[in-house]
CSV table of C-alpha atoms in Angstrom, one decimal:
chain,number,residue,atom,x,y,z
A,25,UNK,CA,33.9,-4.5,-10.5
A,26,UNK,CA,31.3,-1.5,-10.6
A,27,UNK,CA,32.9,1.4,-9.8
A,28,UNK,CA,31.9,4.1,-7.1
A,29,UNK,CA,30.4,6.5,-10.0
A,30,UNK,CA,29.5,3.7,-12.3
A,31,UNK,CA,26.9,2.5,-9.5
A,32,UNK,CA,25.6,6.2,-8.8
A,33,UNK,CA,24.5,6.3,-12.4
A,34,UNK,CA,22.4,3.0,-12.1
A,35,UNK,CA,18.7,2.9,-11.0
A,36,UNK,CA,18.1,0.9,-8.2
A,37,UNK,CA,16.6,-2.2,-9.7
A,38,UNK,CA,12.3,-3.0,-9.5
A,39,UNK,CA,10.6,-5.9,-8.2
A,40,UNK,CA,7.3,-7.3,-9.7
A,41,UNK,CA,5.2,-6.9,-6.2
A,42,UNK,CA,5.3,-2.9,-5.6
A,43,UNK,CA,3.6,-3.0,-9.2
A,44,UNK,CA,-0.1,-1.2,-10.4
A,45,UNK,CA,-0.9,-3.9,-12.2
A,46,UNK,CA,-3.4,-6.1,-9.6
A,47,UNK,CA,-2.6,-9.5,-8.5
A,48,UNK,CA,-4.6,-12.6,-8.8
A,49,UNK,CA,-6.1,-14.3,-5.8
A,50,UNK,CA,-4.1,-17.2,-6.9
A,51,UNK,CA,-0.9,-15.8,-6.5
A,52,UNK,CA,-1.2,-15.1,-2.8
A,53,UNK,CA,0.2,-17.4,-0.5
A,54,UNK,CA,-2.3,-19.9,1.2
A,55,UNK,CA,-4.9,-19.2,2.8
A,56,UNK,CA,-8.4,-20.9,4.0
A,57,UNK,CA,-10.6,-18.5,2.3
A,58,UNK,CA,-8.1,-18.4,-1.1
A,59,UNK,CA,-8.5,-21.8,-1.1
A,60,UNK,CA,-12.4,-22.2,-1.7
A,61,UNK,CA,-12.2,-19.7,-4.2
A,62,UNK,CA,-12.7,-21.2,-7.8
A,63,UNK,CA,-10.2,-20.0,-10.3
A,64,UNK,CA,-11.7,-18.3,-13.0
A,65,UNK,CA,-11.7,-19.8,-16.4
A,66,UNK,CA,-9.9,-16.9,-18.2
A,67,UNK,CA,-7.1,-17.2,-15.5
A,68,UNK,CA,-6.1,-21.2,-16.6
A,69,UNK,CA,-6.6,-20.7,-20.1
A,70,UNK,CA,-3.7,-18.9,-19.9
A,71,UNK,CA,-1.3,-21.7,-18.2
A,72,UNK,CA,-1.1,-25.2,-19.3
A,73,UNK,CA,-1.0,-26.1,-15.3
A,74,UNK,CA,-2.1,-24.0,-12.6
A,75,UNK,CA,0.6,-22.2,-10.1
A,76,UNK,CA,1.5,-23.5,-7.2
A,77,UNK,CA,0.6,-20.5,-4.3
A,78,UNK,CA,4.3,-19.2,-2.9
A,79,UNK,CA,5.4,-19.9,0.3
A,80,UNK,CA,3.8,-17.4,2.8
A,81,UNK,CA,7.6,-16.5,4.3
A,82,UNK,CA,8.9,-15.9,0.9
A,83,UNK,CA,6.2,-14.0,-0.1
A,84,UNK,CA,5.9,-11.4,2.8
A,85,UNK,CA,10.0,-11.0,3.2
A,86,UNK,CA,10.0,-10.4,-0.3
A,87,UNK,CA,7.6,-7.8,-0.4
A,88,UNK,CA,9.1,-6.0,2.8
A,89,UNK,CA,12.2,-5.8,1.6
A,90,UNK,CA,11.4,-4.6,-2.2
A,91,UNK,CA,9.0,-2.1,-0.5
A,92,UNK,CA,12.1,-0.7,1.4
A,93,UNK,CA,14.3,-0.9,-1.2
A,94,UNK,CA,11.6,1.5,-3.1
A,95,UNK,CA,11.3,3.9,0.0
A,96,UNK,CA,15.5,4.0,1.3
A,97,UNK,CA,16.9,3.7,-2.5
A,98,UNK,CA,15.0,4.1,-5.5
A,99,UNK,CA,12.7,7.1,-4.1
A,100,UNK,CA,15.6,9.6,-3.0
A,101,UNK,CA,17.3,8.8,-5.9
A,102,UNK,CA,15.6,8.4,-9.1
A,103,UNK,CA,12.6,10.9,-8.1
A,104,UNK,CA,12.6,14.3,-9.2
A,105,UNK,CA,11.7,17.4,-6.4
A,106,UNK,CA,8.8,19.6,-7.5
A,107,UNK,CA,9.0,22.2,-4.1
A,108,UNK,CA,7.9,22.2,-0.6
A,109,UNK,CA,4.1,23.1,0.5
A,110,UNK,CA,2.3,23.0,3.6
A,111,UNK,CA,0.1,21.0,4.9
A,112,UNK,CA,-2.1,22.7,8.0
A,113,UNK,CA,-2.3,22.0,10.3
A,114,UNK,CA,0.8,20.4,10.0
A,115,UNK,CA,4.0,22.2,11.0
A,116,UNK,CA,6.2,20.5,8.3
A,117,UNK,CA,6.9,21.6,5.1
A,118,UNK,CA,6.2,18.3,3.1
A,119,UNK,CA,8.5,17.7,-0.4
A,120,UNK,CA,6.5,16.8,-3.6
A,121,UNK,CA,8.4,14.3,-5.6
A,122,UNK,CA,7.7,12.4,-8.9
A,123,UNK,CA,8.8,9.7,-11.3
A,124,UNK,CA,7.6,8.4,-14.5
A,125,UNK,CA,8.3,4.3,-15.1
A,126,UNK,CA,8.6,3.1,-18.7
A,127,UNK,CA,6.6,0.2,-19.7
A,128,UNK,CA,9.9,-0.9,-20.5
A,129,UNK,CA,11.7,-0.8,-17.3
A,130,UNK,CA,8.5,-2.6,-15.5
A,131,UNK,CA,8.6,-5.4,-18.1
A,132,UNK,CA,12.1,-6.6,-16.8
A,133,UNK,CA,11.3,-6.3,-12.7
A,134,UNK,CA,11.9,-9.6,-11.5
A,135,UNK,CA,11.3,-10.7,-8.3
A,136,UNK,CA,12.0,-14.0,-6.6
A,137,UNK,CA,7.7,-14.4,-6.1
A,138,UNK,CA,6.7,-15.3,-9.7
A,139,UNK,CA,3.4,-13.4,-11.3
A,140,UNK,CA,2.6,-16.2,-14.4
A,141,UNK,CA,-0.6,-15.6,-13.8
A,142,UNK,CA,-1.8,-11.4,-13.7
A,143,UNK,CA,1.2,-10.9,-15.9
A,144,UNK,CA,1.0,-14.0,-18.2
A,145,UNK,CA,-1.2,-12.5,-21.2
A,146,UNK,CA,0.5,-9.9,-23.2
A,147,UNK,CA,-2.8,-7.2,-22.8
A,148,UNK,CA,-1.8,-7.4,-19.2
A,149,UNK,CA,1.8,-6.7,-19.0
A,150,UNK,CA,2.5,-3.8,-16.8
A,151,UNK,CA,1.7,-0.6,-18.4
A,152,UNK,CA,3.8,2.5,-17.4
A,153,UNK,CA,3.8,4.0,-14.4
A,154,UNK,CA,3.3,7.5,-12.9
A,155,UNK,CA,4.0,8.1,-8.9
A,156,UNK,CA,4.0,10.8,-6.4
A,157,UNK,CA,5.6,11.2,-3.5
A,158,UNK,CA,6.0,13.2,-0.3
A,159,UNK,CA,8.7,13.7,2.1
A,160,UNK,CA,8.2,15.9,5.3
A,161,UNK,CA,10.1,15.6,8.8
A,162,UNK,CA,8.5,16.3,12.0
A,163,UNK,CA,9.7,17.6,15.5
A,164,UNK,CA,9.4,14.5,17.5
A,165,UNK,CA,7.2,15.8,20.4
A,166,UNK,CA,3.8,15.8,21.4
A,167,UNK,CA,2.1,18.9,20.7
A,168,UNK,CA,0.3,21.6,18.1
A,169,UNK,CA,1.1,20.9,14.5
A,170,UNK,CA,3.3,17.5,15.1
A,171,UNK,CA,3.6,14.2,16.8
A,172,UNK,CA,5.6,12.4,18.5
A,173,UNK,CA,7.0,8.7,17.0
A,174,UNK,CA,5.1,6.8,19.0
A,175,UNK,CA,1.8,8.4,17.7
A,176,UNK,CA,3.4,8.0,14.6
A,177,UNK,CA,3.9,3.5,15.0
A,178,UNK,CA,0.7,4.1,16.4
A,179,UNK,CA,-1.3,6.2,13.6
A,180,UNK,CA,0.4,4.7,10.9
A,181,UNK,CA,1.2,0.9,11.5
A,182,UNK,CA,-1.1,-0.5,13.7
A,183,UNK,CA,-4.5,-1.0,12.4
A,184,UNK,CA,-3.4,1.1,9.5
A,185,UNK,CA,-6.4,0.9,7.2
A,186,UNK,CA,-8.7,1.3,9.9
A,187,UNK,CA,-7.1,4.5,11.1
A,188,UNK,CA,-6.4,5.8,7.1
A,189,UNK,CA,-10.3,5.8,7.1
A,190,UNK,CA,-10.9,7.8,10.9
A,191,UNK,CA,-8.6,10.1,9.5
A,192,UNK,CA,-9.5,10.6,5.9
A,193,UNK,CA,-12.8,12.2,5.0
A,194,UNK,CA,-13.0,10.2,1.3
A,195,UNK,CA,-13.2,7.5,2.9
A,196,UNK,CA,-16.5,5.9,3.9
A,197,UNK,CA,-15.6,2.5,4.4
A,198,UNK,CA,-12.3,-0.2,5.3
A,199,UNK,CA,-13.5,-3.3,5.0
A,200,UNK,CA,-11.3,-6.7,5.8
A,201,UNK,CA,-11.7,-9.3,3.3
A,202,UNK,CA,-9.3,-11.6,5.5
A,203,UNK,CA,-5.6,-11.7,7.0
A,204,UNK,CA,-3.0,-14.0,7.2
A,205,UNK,CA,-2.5,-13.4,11.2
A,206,UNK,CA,-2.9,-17.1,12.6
A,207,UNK,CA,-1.0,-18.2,9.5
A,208,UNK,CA,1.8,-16.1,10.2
A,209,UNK,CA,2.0,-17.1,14.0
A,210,UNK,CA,1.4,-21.3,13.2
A,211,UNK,CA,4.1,-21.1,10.6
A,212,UNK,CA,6.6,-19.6,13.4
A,213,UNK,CA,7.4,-16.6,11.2
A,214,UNK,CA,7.9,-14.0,14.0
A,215,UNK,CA,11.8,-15.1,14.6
A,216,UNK,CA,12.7,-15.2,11.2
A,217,UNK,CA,11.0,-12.1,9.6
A,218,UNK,CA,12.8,-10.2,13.3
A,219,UNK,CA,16.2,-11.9,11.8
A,220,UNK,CA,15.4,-9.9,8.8
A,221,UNK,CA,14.9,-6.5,10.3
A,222,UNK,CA,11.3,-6.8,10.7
A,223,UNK,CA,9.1,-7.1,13.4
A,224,UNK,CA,4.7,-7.5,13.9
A,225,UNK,CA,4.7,-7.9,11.0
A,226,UNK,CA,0.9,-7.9,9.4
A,227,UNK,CA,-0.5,-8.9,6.4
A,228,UNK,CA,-4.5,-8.3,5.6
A,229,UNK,CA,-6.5,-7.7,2.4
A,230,UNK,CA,-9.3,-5.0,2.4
A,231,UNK,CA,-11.3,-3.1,0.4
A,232,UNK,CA,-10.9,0.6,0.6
A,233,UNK,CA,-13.7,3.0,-0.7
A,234,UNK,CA,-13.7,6.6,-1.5
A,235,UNK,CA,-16.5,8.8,-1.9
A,236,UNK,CA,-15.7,11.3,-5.3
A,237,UNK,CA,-18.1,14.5,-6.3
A,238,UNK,CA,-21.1,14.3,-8.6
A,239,UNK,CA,-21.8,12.7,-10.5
A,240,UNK,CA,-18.9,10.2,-10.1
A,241,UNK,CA,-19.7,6.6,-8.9
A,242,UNK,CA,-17.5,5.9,-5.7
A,243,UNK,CA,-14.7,4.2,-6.0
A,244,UNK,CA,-13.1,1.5,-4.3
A,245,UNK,CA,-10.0,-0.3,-3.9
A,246,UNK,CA,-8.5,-3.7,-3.2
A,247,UNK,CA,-5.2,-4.2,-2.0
A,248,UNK,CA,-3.3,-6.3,0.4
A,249,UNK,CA,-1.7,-4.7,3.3
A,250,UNK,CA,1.3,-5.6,4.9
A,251,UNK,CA,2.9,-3.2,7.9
A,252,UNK,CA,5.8,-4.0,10.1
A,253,UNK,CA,8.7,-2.4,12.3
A,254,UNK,CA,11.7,-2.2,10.9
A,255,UNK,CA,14.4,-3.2,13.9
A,256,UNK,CA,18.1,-2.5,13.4
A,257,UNK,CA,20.8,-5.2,12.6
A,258,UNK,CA,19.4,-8.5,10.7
A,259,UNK,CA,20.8,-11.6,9.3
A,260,UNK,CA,24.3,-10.7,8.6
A,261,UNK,CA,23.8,-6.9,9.4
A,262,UNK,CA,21.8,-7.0,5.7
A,263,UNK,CA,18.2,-6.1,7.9
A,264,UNK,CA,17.1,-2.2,7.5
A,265,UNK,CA,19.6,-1.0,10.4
A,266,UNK,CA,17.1,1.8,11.4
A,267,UNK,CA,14.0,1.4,13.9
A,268,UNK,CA,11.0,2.7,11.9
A,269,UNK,CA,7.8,1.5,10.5
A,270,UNK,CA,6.7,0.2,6.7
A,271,UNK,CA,3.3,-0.2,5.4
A,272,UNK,CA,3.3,-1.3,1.7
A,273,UNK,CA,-0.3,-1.8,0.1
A,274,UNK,CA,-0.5,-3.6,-3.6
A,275,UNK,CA,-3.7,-3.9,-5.0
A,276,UNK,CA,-5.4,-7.6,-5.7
A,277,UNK,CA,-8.2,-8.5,-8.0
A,278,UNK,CA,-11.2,-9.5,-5.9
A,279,UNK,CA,-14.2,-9.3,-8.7
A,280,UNK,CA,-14.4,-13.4,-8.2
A,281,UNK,CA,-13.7,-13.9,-4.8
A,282,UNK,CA,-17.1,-14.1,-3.0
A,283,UNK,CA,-15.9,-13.1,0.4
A,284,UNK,CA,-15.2,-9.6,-0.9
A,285,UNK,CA,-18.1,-7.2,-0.5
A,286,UNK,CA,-17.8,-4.2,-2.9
A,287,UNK,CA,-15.6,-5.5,-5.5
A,288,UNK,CA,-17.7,-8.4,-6.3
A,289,UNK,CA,-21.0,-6.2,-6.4
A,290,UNK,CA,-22.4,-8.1,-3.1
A,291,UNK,CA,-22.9,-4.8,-1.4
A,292,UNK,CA,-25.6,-3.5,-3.4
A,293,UNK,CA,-26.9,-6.7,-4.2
A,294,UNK,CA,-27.5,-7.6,-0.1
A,295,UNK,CA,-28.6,-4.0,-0.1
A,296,UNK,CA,-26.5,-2.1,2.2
A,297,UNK,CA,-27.4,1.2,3.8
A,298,UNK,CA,-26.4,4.8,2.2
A,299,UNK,CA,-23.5,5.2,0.8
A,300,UNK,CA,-21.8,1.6,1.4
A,301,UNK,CA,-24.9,0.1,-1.2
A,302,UNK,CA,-24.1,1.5,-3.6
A,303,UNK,CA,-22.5,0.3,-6.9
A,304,UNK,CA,-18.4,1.0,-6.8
A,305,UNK,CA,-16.1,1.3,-9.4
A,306,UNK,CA,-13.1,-1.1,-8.8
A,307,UNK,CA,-9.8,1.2,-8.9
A,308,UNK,CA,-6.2,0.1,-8.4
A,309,UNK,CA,-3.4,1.7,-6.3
A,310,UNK,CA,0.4,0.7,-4.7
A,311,UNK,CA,1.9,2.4,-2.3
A,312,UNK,CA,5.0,2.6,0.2
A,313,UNK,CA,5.1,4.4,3.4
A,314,UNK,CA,8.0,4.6,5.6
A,315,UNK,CA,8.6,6.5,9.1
A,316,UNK,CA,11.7,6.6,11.0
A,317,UNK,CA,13.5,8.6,13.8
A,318,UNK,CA,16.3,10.2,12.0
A,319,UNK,CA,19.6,10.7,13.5
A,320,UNK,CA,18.9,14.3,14.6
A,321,UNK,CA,15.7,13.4,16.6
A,322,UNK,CA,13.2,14.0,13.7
A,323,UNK,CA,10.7,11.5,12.2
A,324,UNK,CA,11.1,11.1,8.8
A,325,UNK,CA,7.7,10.3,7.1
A,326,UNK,CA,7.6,9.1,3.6
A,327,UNK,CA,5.2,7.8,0.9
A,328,UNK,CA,5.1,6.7,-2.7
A,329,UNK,CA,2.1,5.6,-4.5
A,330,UNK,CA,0.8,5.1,-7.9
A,331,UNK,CA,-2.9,4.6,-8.8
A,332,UNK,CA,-5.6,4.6,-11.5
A,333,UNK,CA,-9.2,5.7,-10.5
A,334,UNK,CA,-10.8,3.7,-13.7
A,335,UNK,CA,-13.8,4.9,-15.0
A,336,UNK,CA,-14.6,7.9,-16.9
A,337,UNK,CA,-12.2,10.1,-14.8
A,338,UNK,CA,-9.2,10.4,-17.2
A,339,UNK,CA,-5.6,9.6,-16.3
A,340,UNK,CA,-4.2,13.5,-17.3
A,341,UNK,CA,-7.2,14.6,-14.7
A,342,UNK,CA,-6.4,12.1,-11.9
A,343,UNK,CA,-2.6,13.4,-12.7
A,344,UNK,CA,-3.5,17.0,-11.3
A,345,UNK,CA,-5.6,15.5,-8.2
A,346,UNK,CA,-2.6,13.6,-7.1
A,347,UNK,CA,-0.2,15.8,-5.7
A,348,UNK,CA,-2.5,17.9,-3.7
A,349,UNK,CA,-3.8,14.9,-2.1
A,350,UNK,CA,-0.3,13.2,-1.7
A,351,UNK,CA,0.6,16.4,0.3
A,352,UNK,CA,-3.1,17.1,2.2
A,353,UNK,CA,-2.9,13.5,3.8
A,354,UNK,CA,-0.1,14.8,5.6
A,355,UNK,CA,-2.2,17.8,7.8
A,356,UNK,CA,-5.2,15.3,7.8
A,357,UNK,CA,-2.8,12.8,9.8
A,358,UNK,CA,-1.3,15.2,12.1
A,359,UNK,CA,-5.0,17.1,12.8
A,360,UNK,CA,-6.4,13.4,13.6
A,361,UNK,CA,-3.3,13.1,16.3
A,362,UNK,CA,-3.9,16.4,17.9
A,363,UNK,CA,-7.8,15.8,18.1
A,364,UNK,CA,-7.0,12.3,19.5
A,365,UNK,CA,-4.8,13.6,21.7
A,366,UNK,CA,-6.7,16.4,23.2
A,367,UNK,CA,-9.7,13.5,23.3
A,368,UNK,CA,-7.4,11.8,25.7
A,369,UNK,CA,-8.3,8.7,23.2
């Protein structure tokens, strides 16, 4: 049996999902769209018979729950503090904190949701890791330089990648490949993710594109989206136990899916207006959010997030970028509230 100090000393264990390495359209769970899509050749060479998709229950509840398991465990204890800033106009201070993952330590995640397909060819096993990530608490009211929680749900969960872009300047474009949500309610999975802990929950793919300074091309990103409240209690008192929110994002390889617009090319080749016609280059980023009313009467906002920009912009460049953006998304949030809010919108 572990002991008390012989489980503080080991990190909490990775999953395959939370991951920067992008996964194939073929190892999402079913879905009308996925289904006409034609698996590249490159991607059976590498399997003697395709995968079968995973279930669409086993699938989501295994990505919630490894996304908490980053945000509640492996985040406050295997990250390192670098300081306090702030973030106008923003009253909280918001905590920098980072972690390197070894190569290493990603090649022996495991995860009940298999990946023999974007981790089957040795070039392709995950590379390591750097993240960032930000921890700030809130007075849980409505007014200058916070928000209350339910602006919070609201800002955060719902819709989140169409409110990331309303409130982000760098971004010039959320655009939804597809979503899962008639699957989700035909397959009755309401009642059993809410006997997990979780509740509307959402799962969508988009493409998320940033504008960067001359003379860099735009970039833009693909991921699959996936928000839901976390509910006290669960199956066997094993559910999250606090009410909060979680939005985990992991990025998906769209350059073969014709339904995608940017990372395909099809935007510049249907000739979109401005900005959006132009050529992107495809980028990759995961990330964990969570937000939670703590037991003082705070909310609790966290976030964790690796990425890789691609391109000509060098990883040690993109490496001093990070943290100032990490912590500037935090006054860009709470500015968006307060303009809402006086907007009476």
């Amino acid at each position: 049996m572990a002991t008390a100090a012989s489980t503080a000393k080991s990190p909490p264990s990775l999953g395959n999902l939370v991951r920067l390495q992008a996964l194939s359209p073929l190892e999402l769970p079913t879905h009308p769209l996925l289904e006409l899509h034609a698996a590249s050749s490159a991607d059976i060479s590498r399997l003697a018979d395709p995968p079968s998709r995973p279930a669409l229950r086993t699938f989501l509840s295994t990505l919630l729950a490894e996304a908490l398991h980053f945000a509640d465990t492996a985040i406050p204890a295997t990250f390192t503090s670098k300081g306090s800033k702030s973030a106008a106009p923003s009253a909280a201070k918001v905590e920098l904190l980072t972690r390197s993952i070894p190569a290493a330590a990603l090649a022996s995640a495991t995860s009940p949701v298999p990946r023999p397909l974007s981790f089957a060819a040795a070039a392709r096993r995950p590379a390591a890791e750097s993240w960032f990530a930000r921890r700030s608490r809130h007075v849980n009211r409505m007014g200058p330089g916070t928000a209350n929680w339910v602006e919070f749900d609201h800002g955060l969960r719902l819709e989140h990648s169409e409110k990331e872009r309303l409130y982000t300047p760098a971004v010039y474009d959320s655009y939804r490949v597809l979503d899962w949500d008639k699957e989700i309610l035909a397959d009755g999975l309401p009642p059993v993710f809410r006997a997990q802990g979780f509740d509307g929950v959402d799962a969508r793919v988009y493409e998320m594109c940033h504008r960067l300074p001359w003379p860099l091309r735009p970039r833009c990103f693909s991921v699959l989206v996936v928000t839901a409240r976390t509910v006290p209690g669960g199956a066997g008192g094993t559910g999250p136990g606090r009410e909060g929110l979680l939005v985990v994002q992991v990025p998906i390889d769209l350059s073969t899916l014709k339904e995608a617009l940017y990372s395909n090319g099809r935007n510049a080749v249907e000739g979109l207006d401005g900005l959006k016609g132009k050529r992107v280059v495809s980028g990759v980023y995961t990330s964990v959010e969570r937000a939670l009313v703590t037991g003082g009467g705070e909310v609790e906002w966290v976030m964790g997030t690796a990425s890789d920009a691609k391109g000509w912009l060098p990883m040690w460049a993109q490496k001093l970028g990070v943290p100032g953006a990490v912590v500037k998304d935090v006054g860009l949030f709470v500015g968006w509230v307060g303009r809402n809010r006086k907007g009476g919108s």
